[in-house]
Amino acid sequence: MTAPSAPAPALRYRASMPVRELLPIAIFLGFALFPLAAAFGAETYLLDLFMRVMIFAIAALGLDLLVGYGALVSFGHAAFIGIGAYAVGILAAHGIADMSISLPVALIAATLFAYLTGAICLRTSGVYFIMITLAFGQMAYFFASSLAPYGGDDGLTLHARSTLFGLSPFKHERLFYYIVLACLIGCYCLCRALVVSRFGRVFRGIRENATRMATLGFEIRRYQLAAYAISGALGGLAGFLLANATDFVSPAYMSWQRSGELIIMIILGGLGTLHGAIIGALAYMLLGEWLSGLTENWHMIFGPLLVLIVLLARGGLLGLAAQLRSRIRG
Amino acid sequence: MAEAVLRLESLHKSFGGLTVTSNVTFEVAAGELHAVIGPNGAGKTTLINQISGLIAPDSGRIFFAGRDVTDLSAPARAALGLARSFQITSILPGFSAIENVALAVQARTGSSFRFFGRASGEEALNMPALAALDEVGLAARANVLAGHLSHGEKRALELAIALAMEPKLLLLDEPMAGAGREESQHLIAALSRLKGRFPILLVEHDMTAVFALADRISVLIYGQILTCGTPEAVRADPQVIAAYLGEEME
Amino acid sequence: MSLLVVQILNGLQLGVLLFLIAAGLTLVFGVMNFINLAHGVQYMLGAYLAVMFYAITGSSFLALVFALLASLAFGLFLEFVVFRHLYERDHLDQVIATFGIILFLNQAVKYVWGAAPLSLPIPEFFSGSVVLMQGLTYPIWRLVIIASGLAVALLLYVLVSRTRLGMLVRAGANNAPMVSALGVDIRRLFMVVFGFGTMLAGFAGIMIAPILSVEPGMGDTILILAFVVIVIGGIGSIRGAFVAALLIGLADTLGRSFSVDILRLVMAPSPARTVGPAIASMLIYLMMALVLYFRPTGLFPTKGR
């Protein structure tokens, strides 16, 4: 029976109803209006930055599904991003640039990898689960590094972004931006629906009390595997978009440090809330950009910051906000 | 003679050098409430765990509802109609009481691989759930978070969950454990209402409940079945008194 | 043939190194249920401290002693300031916090000593190579590493199985709350275990410094390998760590050297040359996946009921 690795986090942040409805809308509105503001600044740089934020947010959503709602701490999530990206890269290297092919391939490859590795990983639990997901992530990383015809360690540059039946929607920065935003909103809605569905209820129930769920008649592993596969698919989508956004594909997309960063994002925002994953991705990447602009040694500030956040801010940023609000109310 | 709904044949289980279940053979007949009593450490919970499928026996066979379920997983046995409650309350604390029970209903109605639609709004699940809650007297507390219920209410919830499964056999693992006098009396009343609706295997320490409810009693000492018979017979059995009841009944 | 012997020795050396790091990791994990990602930087710090003390004292021996002590001191400092607040938290929090420490220390080391790789000369007495057999010479220092690693393994074996402290550690790895309930000062036990583990990692860094280049981030890859070792070996088991470390050291080294040749037996040279290195780099992860498939808690699990 798979169970959380240690006592579940004591404070699971649960938003009050209005917040849960309004906050995501506010976030998406913010993203939608952002290009207007960006036009006053370094537009290309800012649009690119926020596009990457949204792309990682998609991957983070998938991870929050697993970690936040299922207590399955996957430390190899970056592999799915990498697989999606490499699907684009490898197909492009062979002259196939149409997304009607590369997108399904990216999604199927990521989902398949998730399904096959998940079937093995889910036989373990707790820290062993964390380690074996890490191992598979490393496998993907090293495998990609050894693909000499596709750049190996150095990676592969994309000379053109994915097309759609001859059209190039990704060539126009703003259009691309809004397409990514649409994907993000779509994925968010999908995850929301999933979480309250019959499936989602069983999955959440497994996190609460796996033994009880088993004795009700639910085959635990089947549900976890399905969630794992779905989360992999989301990562694959993120990878597909990332390859196009950066015109580059590299094993570094799959390093364990990237997987660690994804975990940090969802913790930072607020675990198990879905919009927390988006907020976390935004906060993490903006913080990184800002700090790295300040000093070359920004990791020396960021590292301890992470430690402090873990030690003090339970429930991440959303939890902090909730605490503040109740403090203000008295 | 109706076929037994549960039959154990020569069940055996050891952990390392310790034999916890030794050559246990007994059966639960259709419609009866069969109690299993015995001192602490006799192996009662391990026996229940083997019957429900959480632990695999070293040898022996388990027959349920006419099938050999020895190799079936716990979920598979639950799907066949084997419901159980736990000695230490095992509910979903973060879900409301009605959702706890609705999940039990969901398990036996249709596929749970549905990814759309709000499960908590499904009347087809909520109606039977509410009915089960009503049976144990928790209908008024349906929307309370299960983790916020009192100890006695949680025990009742466990019973409601088991009922919602429309079981072919109900395994109850010390339902009176930790219950005060009033709670015990409520539970005994609830159980006597359930008697006859479906077969119940009751593992209990509380002798008042056992002698009030049981049709037959099996006595488990050091993993072995010492004897099995009607409450009167067991009460009078000198072996049982010596091994167990002598200390329990003043 | 001599290549095979050399690679076997190299594999043993890597294995012994992994054991030194994994031993501390598995103890800390087993006894305190604490995932310490920062263990790798402990190893890196040992190497940097060795370089620094050598520059100050000019003596390899003194550098070893001081670096070991400084390693221990720093480890205990980290334990006091950060780690002991994390023992009660769930693994996710521990992963993030120790990840933050990695980020910090990797950068700090770059800040203090610069990003360029540093080197340390091999102690005079052990420099040079020795002739093992006809046509085969092997560096003495590598043999020293193997020997000292085995000596540490023996020492740990004696400590853990023959002393009272060792018994407490084994009990703690099996069921820490129970040990505490029996009246043992669990805080002190934790500190001793942690300090020891830290010293082992530092020692590994000190020993490897003369043959590897000392640079920021050198602890990261070895950390992952160490985790693979303890997972395969069984968390909390020193014996498991020893067996798994040697297994992995040998598999990784031999795999990398001979993968192409082995594959050439079953396929054409050209694909073998691409597939070979790919499989070699994935080999230990495949091993881990295989072990966990059949034994989800490792080869020598310690957790009691």
Tab-separated table of C-alpha atoms in Angstrom, chain A residues 5-10 67 73 75 119-120 123-136 138-140 142-143 146-149 256-258 260-261 263-264 266-267 271 284 296-304 306-307 309-312 314, chain C residues 29 33 35 37 81-82 85-86 88-104 107-111 220-221 223-224 227-228 230-232 234-235 256 274 277-279 281-282 285-286 288-290 292-294 296-298 301-302:
chain	number	residue	atom	x	y	z
A	5	SER	CA	6.542	9.356	3.067
A	6	ALA	CA	6.106	10.992	6.445
A	7	PRO	CA	3.228	12.622	8.348
A	8	ALA	CA	1.260	14.696	5.842
A	9	PRO	CA	1.992	18.427	6.041
A	10	ALA	CA	0.199	19.679	9.095
A	67	VAL	CA	2.300	15.820	-4.910
A	73	VAL	CA	6.563	13.150	-4.424
A	75	PHE	CA	11.607	13.947	-8.135
A	119	ALA	CA	4.186	1.179	-13.108
A	120	ILE	CA	7.567	0.435	-11.574
A	123	ARG	CA	5.503	-0.416	-6.409
A	124	THR	CA	7.497	1.557	-3.890
A	125	SER	CA	6.461	4.197	-1.430
A	126	GLY	CA	7.859	6.972	0.691
A	127	VAL	CA	11.444	7.910	0.129
A	128	TYR	CA	12.016	4.931	-2.121
A	129	PHE	CA	9.428	6.396	-4.438
A	130	ILE	CA	11.230	9.741	-4.414
A	131	MET	CA	14.501	8.020	-5.235
A	132	ILE	CA	13.232	5.832	-7.994
A	133	THR	CA	11.515	8.738	-9.733
A	134	LEU	CA	14.822	10.555	-9.445
A	135	ALA	CA	16.548	7.557	-10.986
A	136	PHE	CA	14.264	7.488	-13.975
A	138	GLN	CA	18.474	10.681	-14.412
A	139	MET	CA	18.105	7.862	-16.916
A	140	ALA	CA	16.265	10.136	-19.272
A	142	PHE	CA	21.810	10.553	-19.460
A	143	PHE	CA	20.067	8.937	-22.368
A	146	SER	CA	24.303	10.301	-25.167
A	147	LEU	CA	22.234	11.010	-28.250
A	148	ALA	CA	25.140	12.249	-30.323
A	149	PRO	CA	23.165	12.688	-33.563
A	256	TRP	CA	17.489	16.637	-11.323
A	257	GLN	CA	18.038	20.255	-10.397
A	258	ARG	CA	15.182	21.159	-12.781
A	260	GLY	CA	13.918	20.053	-7.757
A	261	GLU	CA	12.963	23.489	-9.024
A	263	ILE	CA	8.993	20.906	-6.533
A	264	ILE	CA	10.087	24.226	-5.095
A	266	ILE	CA	4.629	24.104	-6.078
A	267	ILE	CA	5.698	24.368	-2.448
A	271	LEU	CA	0.721	22.795	-2.254
A	284	TYR	CA	10.209	31.403	-8.425
A	296	GLU	CA	26.235	36.929	-9.639
A	297	ASN	CA	26.114	35.115	-6.320
A	298	TRP	CA	22.336	35.203	-6.065
A	299	HIS	CA	22.210	31.528	-5.090
A	300	MET	CA	23.730	32.541	-1.788
A	301	ILE	CA	20.619	34.561	-1.091
A	302	PHE	CA	18.188	32.200	-2.720
A	303	GLY	CA	19.390	29.082	-0.936
A	304	PRO	CA	18.836	30.324	2.603
A	306	LEU	CA	14.335	28.491	0.474
A	307	VAL	CA	15.328	27.106	3.836
A	309	ILE	CA	10.413	29.463	3.515
A	310	VAL	CA	10.277	25.799	4.360
A	311	LEU	CA	10.869	26.383	8.034
A	312	LEU	CA	8.518	29.297	8.473
A	314	ARG	CA	3.820	26.614	5.821
C	29	PHE	CA	18.343	8.532	6.995
C	33	ASN	CA	14.428	9.628	8.948
C	35	ILE	CA	16.767	13.074	3.760
C	37	LEU	CA	20.585	16.303	0.055
C	81	VAL	CA	21.329	25.661	12.941
C	82	VAL	CA	19.197	24.016	10.278
C	85	HIS	CA	14.508	21.748	12.954
C	86	LEU	CA	13.769	19.505	10.014
C	88	GLU	CA	9.980	16.391	12.442
C	89	ARG	CA	9.050	17.701	9.020
C	90	ASP	CA	8.014	15.567	6.143
C	91	HIS	CA	10.461	14.472	3.503
C	92	LEU	CA	9.306	17.049	1.014
C	93	ASP	CA	10.266	19.893	3.322
C	94	GLN	CA	13.597	18.237	4.017
C	95	VAL	CA	14.316	17.890	0.317
C	96	ILE	CA	13.606	21.554	-0.329
C	97	ALA	CA	15.557	22.854	2.653
C	98	THR	CA	18.627	20.763	1.949
C	99	PHE	CA	18.354	21.654	-1.729
C	100	GLY	CA	18.551	25.282	-0.621
C	101	ILE	CA	21.705	24.480	1.310
C	102	ILE	CA	23.247	22.915	-1.765
C	103	LEU	CA	22.523	26.047	-3.766
C	104	PHE	CA	23.988	28.203	-1.047
C	107	GLN	CA	27.767	29.316	-4.649
C	108	ALA	CA	29.608	30.138	-1.429
C	109	VAL	CA	32.452	27.891	-2.399
C	110	LYS	CA	32.610	29.639	-5.776
C	111	TYR	CA	32.621	32.969	-3.974
C	220	ASP	CA	26.053	16.821	-6.845
C	221	THR	CA	26.664	13.842	-9.110
C	223	LEU	CA	25.189	12.574	-4.180
C	224	ILE	CA	22.806	11.021	-6.647
C	227	PHE	CA	21.329	7.823	-2.978
C	228	VAL	CA	21.150	5.059	-5.528
C	230	ILE	CA	21.478	3.456	-0.156
C	231	VAL	CA	18.217	2.746	-1.898
C	232	ILE	CA	19.595	-0.447	-3.429
C	234	GLY	CA	18.323	-0.678	1.979
C	235	ILE	CA	17.949	2.501	3.937
C	256	ARG	CA	31.603	2.457	-19.030
C	274	THR	CA	26.289	5.009	-29.779
C	277	PRO	CA	27.813	4.765	-23.707
C	278	ALA	CA	24.083	5.482	-23.448
C	279	ILE	CA	23.429	2.187	-21.724
C	281	SER	CA	25.388	5.851	-18.187
C	282	MET	CA	21.926	4.507	-17.493
C	285	TYR	CA	19.668	3.460	-12.681
C	286	LEU	CA	18.434	0.399	-14.497
C	288	MET	CA	18.173	0.386	-9.111
C	289	ALA	CA	14.863	0.104	-10.908
C	290	LEU	CA	15.342	-3.656	-11.149
C	292	LEU	CA	13.272	-1.943	-6.369
C	293	TYR	CA	10.942	-3.880	-8.625
C	294	PHE	CA	11.688	-7.121	-6.821
C	296	PRO	CA	10.744	-2.406	-2.940
C	297	THR	CA	12.701	-1.691	0.227
C	298	GLY	CA	16.177	-2.579	-0.950
C	301	PRO	CA	15.817	-3.558	4.706
C	302	THR	CA	16.037	-2.461	8.321
